[in-house]
Amino acid sequence: MLARVAATRLGMLDHRLPTLGSRALLRFANMPVKPRSLFHTSAVTRTTDWQNMTATEQAATFDPTLPGRVLGPWQKFTGFMSFYKEGIKALWANRTQYRSIKQQIRNDEEISRAEFQIYTRYPNDRLRMIPFAVLVVLAPELIYLIVLLMPGFCPSTCMTYRAMTKGARRHDKLKQKLHLQALDRIRNAGLSTSDFVDEAALTKAVQAGNSVFSLDQMSRTNLALMYRFFGIGPLSMVLPTSWLRTSVQRRLEYIRTDDALLGSEQLISGLGLVELFRACQERGIPAADLPEYQLRLALYNWVRLSQRQMPDNAVPIAWSRLVLLNRSVKLANSPV
């Protein structure tokens, strides 16, 4: 979706979330990343926009599975074809942008969150581009079924909202089981749920120096738990400990960088539904059955806590999500 942002109608939310964060020099994969002060969002249509759109504007947003759409069989088929076609075009456009963004980061130039997302997603997307494009040409009627059964086959620019929610619903069931395991792990570490319920308690627990909050000292079982909870990949029980540690560290570095970009660009109230959903999933927030505003508020709480308390260590916030699951840490002096 990222290459077609300029043509997207955004509109306004009824409730604006407060401003977050400030500009800062970040580091991701040993490269400096500086957020732009310019407002630049990778949003697509929000549910609150849909009812106010003309038919032409609705058609221009492509994804036929976004909430609020009632389409006939032929409209669905043509809608899916348009969506996949535009997704492939966007992916091809991202190819050129990726090279430019990579050079910008190496030159210590500022990038936006939308550019950071292209930079992190495109390497995986390009591996899927050719086989997916061949499938669109040779067997378009099978695409929807294949995407549902094998979501990893689909580039991020061609993933529909419905396919994302189906995959998220399956992963949310796994999160419920991992949540129960996390409660046992923190009890074994001398902690309790009360250490995670509010900002002051979490800060105090972190300052006590418990090893569960240090990635370098984290046990293999806890690394595997976090690896699975955040959906980093499969086969956590057979992978070496060093692989698990590096994978979790890279995911948390990515989230920390993304948090800073979301905060500095004041994007949370302006993110579209698909980007909002994806951001929540990446942070372990159970998203499949939550309404849009709750997703936005959960993401806001995560980013605000990240920016205020732990800009250099996302492990405590990750544990708070494992322990609280459907709840967020209560923030001190929260305006929402």
Coordinates of N, CA and C in Angstrom, one line a residue, residues 11-119:
G11 N -9.3 12.2 5.7 CA -10.4 12.7 6.6 C -9.9 12.9 8.0
M12 N -10.8 13.1 8.9 CA -10.4 13.4 10.3 C -11.1 12.5 11.3
L13 N -10.5 12.2 12.4 CA -11.1 11.4 13.4 C -11.9 12.3 14.3
D14 N -13.0 11.8 15.0 CA -13.8 12.5 15.9 C -12.9 12.8 17.2
H15 N -12.0 11.9 17.5 CA -11.2 12.1 18.8 C -9.8 12.1 18.4
R16 N -9.1 13.2 18.7 CA -7.7 13.3 18.4 C -6.8 12.9 19.6
L17 N -5.9 12.0 19.3 CA -5.0 11.6 20.4 C -3.9 12.7 20.6
P18 N -3.4 12.8 21.8 CA -2.4 13.9 22.1 C -1.1 13.7 21.4
T19 N -0.3 14.7 21.3 CA 1.0 14.7 20.6 C 1.9 13.8 21.4
L20 N 2.8 13.1 20.7 CA 3.7 12.2 21.3 C 5.2 12.5 20.9
G21 N 6.1 12.3 21.8 CA 7.5 12.3 21.4 C 8.1 13.5 20.8
S22 N 9.4 13.4 20.5 CA 10.1 14.4 19.8 C 11.1 13.8 18.9
R23 N 11.7 14.6 18.0 CA 12.7 14.1 17.1 C 13.9 13.6 17.8
A24 N 14.5 12.5 17.2 CA 15.7 12.0 17.8 C 16.5 11.1 16.8
L25 N 17.8 11.0 17.0 CA 18.6 10.1 16.2 C 18.4 8.7 16.7
L26 N 18.1 7.8 15.8 CA 17.8 6.4 16.1 C 18.8 5.5 15.4
R27 N 18.8 4.2 15.7 CA 19.7 3.3 15.0 C 19.0 2.0 14.8
F28 N 19.0 1.6 13.6 CA 18.3 0.3 13.2 C 19.3 -0.5 12.3
A29 N 19.6 -1.7 12.7 CA 20.5 -2.6 11.9 C 21.8 -1.8 11.6
N30 N 22.3 -1.2 12.7 CA 23.6 -0.5 12.6 C 23.6 0.7 11.6
M31 N 22.4 1.2 11.3 CA 22.3 2.4 10.4 C 21.5 3.5 11.2
P32 N 22.0 4.7 11.1 CA 21.3 5.8 11.7 C 20.0 6.1 11.0
V33 N 18.9 6.3 11.8 CA 17.6 6.7 11.3 C 17.1 7.9 12.0
K34 N 16.8 9.0 11.2 CA 16.3 10.2 11.8 C 14.9 10.5 11.2
P35 N 13.9 10.6 12.1 CA 12.6 10.9 11.6 C 12.4 12.3 11.0
R36 N 11.6 12.4 10.0 CA 11.4 13.8 9.4 C 10.4 14.5 10.3
S37 N 10.5 15.8 10.3 CA 9.5 16.6 11.1 C 8.2 16.7 10.3
L38 N 8.3 16.5 8.9 CA 7.2 16.6 8.0 C 6.2 15.5 8.4
F39 N 4.9 15.8 8.3 CA 3.8 14.8 8.5 C 3.8 13.9 7.2
H40 N 4.1 12.6 7.3 CA 4.1 11.7 6.2 C 3.6 10.4 6.7
T41 N 2.4 10.0 6.3 CA 1.8 8.8 6.8 C 1.6 7.7 5.8
S42 N 1.8 6.5 6.2 CA 1.5 5.4 5.3 C 0.1 4.8 5.5
A43 N -0.9 5.8 5.6 CA -2.2 5.4 5.9 C -3.0 5.0 4.7
V44 N -4.0 4.1 4.9 CA -5.0 3.8 3.9 C -6.3 4.2 4.5
T45 N -7.4 4.0 3.9 CA -8.7 4.4 4.3 C -9.1 3.9 5.7
R46 N -9.5 4.8 6.6 CA -10.1 4.4 7.9 C -11.6 4.1 7.7
T47 N -12.1 3.3 8.7 CA -13.5 3.0 8.6 C -14.4 4.2 8.7
T48 N -13.9 5.3 9.4 CA -14.6 6.5 9.6 C -14.7 7.3 8.3
D49 N -13.8 7.0 7.3 CA -13.8 7.7 6.1 C -14.9 7.2 5.1
W50 N -15.1 5.9 5.2 CA -15.8 5.2 4.1 C -17.2 5.7 3.7
Q51 N -18.0 6.0 4.7 CA -19.4 6.4 4.5 C -19.5 7.8 3.8
N52 N -18.4 8.6 3.9 CA -18.4 9.9 3.3 C -17.8 10.0 1.9
M53 N -17.5 8.8 1.3 CA -16.8 8.8 0.0 C -17.8 8.7 -1.1
T54 N -17.4 9.2 -2.2 CA -18.2 8.9 -3.5 C -17.8 7.6 -4.0
A55 N -18.6 7.1 -5.0 CA -18.3 5.8 -5.6 C -16.9 5.7 -6.2
T56 N -16.5 6.8 -6.8 CA -15.2 6.9 -7.4 C -14.1 6.8 -6.4
E57 N -14.3 7.5 -5.3 CA -13.3 7.5 -4.2 C -13.2 6.1 -3.5
Q58 N -14.4 5.5 -3.4 CA -14.4 4.1 -2.8 C -13.6 3.2 -3.7
A59 N -13.8 3.3 -5.0 CA -13.2 2.4 -6.0 C -11.6 2.6 -5.9
A60 N -11.2 3.8 -5.6 CA -9.8 4.2 -5.6 C -9.1 3.6 -4.5
T61 N -9.8 3.2 -3.4 CA -9.1 2.6 -2.2 C -8.8 1.2 -2.4
F62 N -9.4 0.5 -3.4 CA -9.0 -0.9 -3.9 C -9.4 -2.0 -3.0
D63 N -9.0 -2.1 -1.7 CA -9.3 -3.3 -0.9 C -10.8 -3.5 -0.7
P64 N -11.3 -4.6 -1.3 CA -12.8 -4.8 -1.2 C -13.2 -5.4 0.1
T65 N -12.2 -5.7 1.0 CA -12.6 -6.4 2.3 C -12.6 -5.5 3.5
L66 N -12.3 -4.2 3.3 CA -12.4 -3.2 4.4 C -13.8 -3.2 5.0
P67 N -13.9 -3.0 6.3 CA -15.3 -2.9 6.9 C -16.2 -1.9 6.3
G68 N -17.5 -2.2 6.2 CA -18.5 -1.2 5.7 C -18.8 -1.4 4.2
R69 N -18.2 -2.3 3.5 CA -18.4 -2.5 2.1 C -19.4 -3.6 1.8
V70 N -20.4 -3.4 1.0 CA -21.3 -4.4 0.6 C -21.2 -4.5 -0.9
L71 N -20.6 -5.6 -1.4 CA -20.4 -5.8 -2.8 C -21.0 -7.0 -3.3
G72 N -21.5 -7.0 -4.6 CA -21.9 -8.2 -5.2 C -20.8 -9.1 -5.7
P73 N -21.1 -10.3 -6.2 CA -20.0 -11.3 -6.6 C -19.1 -10.7 -7.6
W74 N -19.7 -10.1 -8.7 CA -18.8 -9.5 -9.7 C -18.0 -8.3 -9.2
Q75 N -18.6 -7.5 -8.4 CA -17.9 -6.4 -7.8 C -16.7 -6.9 -6.9
K76 N -17.0 -7.9 -6.2 CA -15.9 -8.5 -5.4 C -14.7 -9.0 -6.3
F77 N -15.1 -9.7 -7.3 CA -14.1 -10.3 -8.2 C -13.2 -9.2 -8.8
T78 N -13.9 -8.2 -9.4 CA -13.2 -7.1 -10.0 C -12.4 -6.2 -9.0
G79 N -13.0 -6.1 -7.8 CA -12.3 -5.4 -6.7 C -11.0 -6.1 -6.3
F80 N -11.1 -7.4 -6.2 CA -9.9 -8.2 -5.8 C -8.8 -8.0 -6.9
M81 N -9.2 -8.1 -8.2 CA -8.3 -8.0 -9.3 C -7.6 -6.6 -9.3
S82 N -8.4 -5.6 -9.1 CA -7.9 -4.2 -9.0 C -6.9 -4.1 -7.9
F83 N -7.3 -4.7 -6.7 CA -6.5 -4.6 -5.5 C -5.1 -5.2 -5.8
Y84 N -5.1 -6.5 -6.3 CA -3.9 -7.2 -6.5 C -3.0 -6.5 -7.6
K85 N -3.7 -6.0 -8.6 CA -2.9 -5.3 -9.7 C -2.2 -4.1 -9.1
E86 N -3.0 -3.3 -8.4 CA -2.4 -2.1 -7.8 C -1.3 -2.4 -6.7
G87 N -1.5 -3.6 -6.0 CA -0.5 -4.0 -5.1 C 0.8 -4.4 -5.7
I88 N 0.7 -5.0 -6.9 CA 2.0 -5.4 -7.6 C 2.6 -4.1 -8.1
K89 N 1.8 -3.2 -8.6 CA 2.4 -1.9 -9.1 C 3.1 -1.2 -8.0
A90 N 2.5 -1.2 -6.8 CA 3.0 -0.5 -5.6 C 4.3 -1.2 -5.2
L91 N 4.4 -2.5 -5.3 CA 5.6 -3.3 -4.9 C 6.7 -3.0 -5.9
W92 N 6.4 -2.8 -7.2 CA 7.4 -2.5 -8.2 C 7.9 -1.1 -7.9
A93 N 7.0 -0.2 -7.6 CA 7.5 1.2 -7.3 C 8.3 1.2 -6.0
N94 N 8.0 0.3 -5.0 CA 8.8 0.3 -3.8 C 10.3 -0.2 -4.1
R95 N 10.4 -0.9 -5.2 CA 11.8 -1.4 -5.6 C 12.7 -0.2 -5.8
T96 N 12.3 0.8 -6.5 CA 13.1 2.0 -6.7 C 13.2 2.8 -5.5
Q97 N 12.1 2.9 -4.7 CA 12.2 3.7 -3.5 C 13.1 3.1 -2.5
Y98 N 13.2 1.7 -2.4 CA 14.0 1.0 -1.4 C 15.5 1.4 -1.6
R99 N 15.9 1.4 -2.9 CA 17.3 1.8 -3.1 C 17.6 3.2 -2.7
S100 N 16.7 4.1 -2.9 CA 16.9 5.5 -2.5 C 16.9 5.7 -1.0
I101 N 16.0 5.0 -0.4 CA 15.9 5.1 1.1 C 17.1 4.5 1.8
K102 N 17.6 3.4 1.2 CA 18.8 2.8 1.8 C 20.0 3.7 1.7
Q103 N 20.1 4.4 0.6 CA 21.2 5.4 0.4 C 21.0 6.6 1.4
Q104 N 19.7 7.0 1.6 CA 19.4 8.1 2.5 C 19.9 7.8 3.9
I105 N 19.6 6.5 4.4 CA 20.0 6.1 5.7 C 21.5 6.1 5.9
R106 N 22.2 5.5 4.8 CA 23.6 5.5 4.9 C 24.2 6.9 4.9
N107 N 23.6 7.8 4.3 CA 24.1 9.2 4.3 C 23.6 10.0 5.5
D108 N 23.0 9.3 6.5 CA 22.5 10.0 7.7 C 21.5 11.0 7.4
E109 N 20.6 10.8 6.4 CA 19.5 11.7 6.1 C 18.3 11.3 6.8
E110 N 17.3 12.2 6.9 CA 16.1 11.9 7.6 C 15.2 11.1 6.7
I111 N 14.4 10.2 7.3 CA 13.4 9.4 6.6 C 12.1 9.5 7.4
S112 N 11.0 9.2 6.7 CA 9.7 9.2 7.3 C 9.4 7.8 7.8
R113 N 8.3 7.6 8.5 CA 7.9 6.3 8.9 C 7.5 5.5 7.7
A114 N 6.8 6.1 6.7 CA 6.4 5.4 5.5 C 7.6 4.8 4.8
E115 N 8.7 5.6 4.7 CA 9.9 5.2 4.1 C 10.6 4.1 4.9
F116 N 10.5 4.2 6.2 CA 11.1 3.2 7.1 C 10.4 1.8 6.9
Q117 N 9.1 1.9 6.7 CA 8.3 0.7 6.5 C 8.7 0.0 5.2
I118 N 8.8 0.8 4.1 CA 9.3 0.3 2.8 C 10.7 -0.4 3.0
Y119 N 11.5 0.3 3.7 CA 12.9 -0.2 4.0 C 12.9 -1.6 4.7

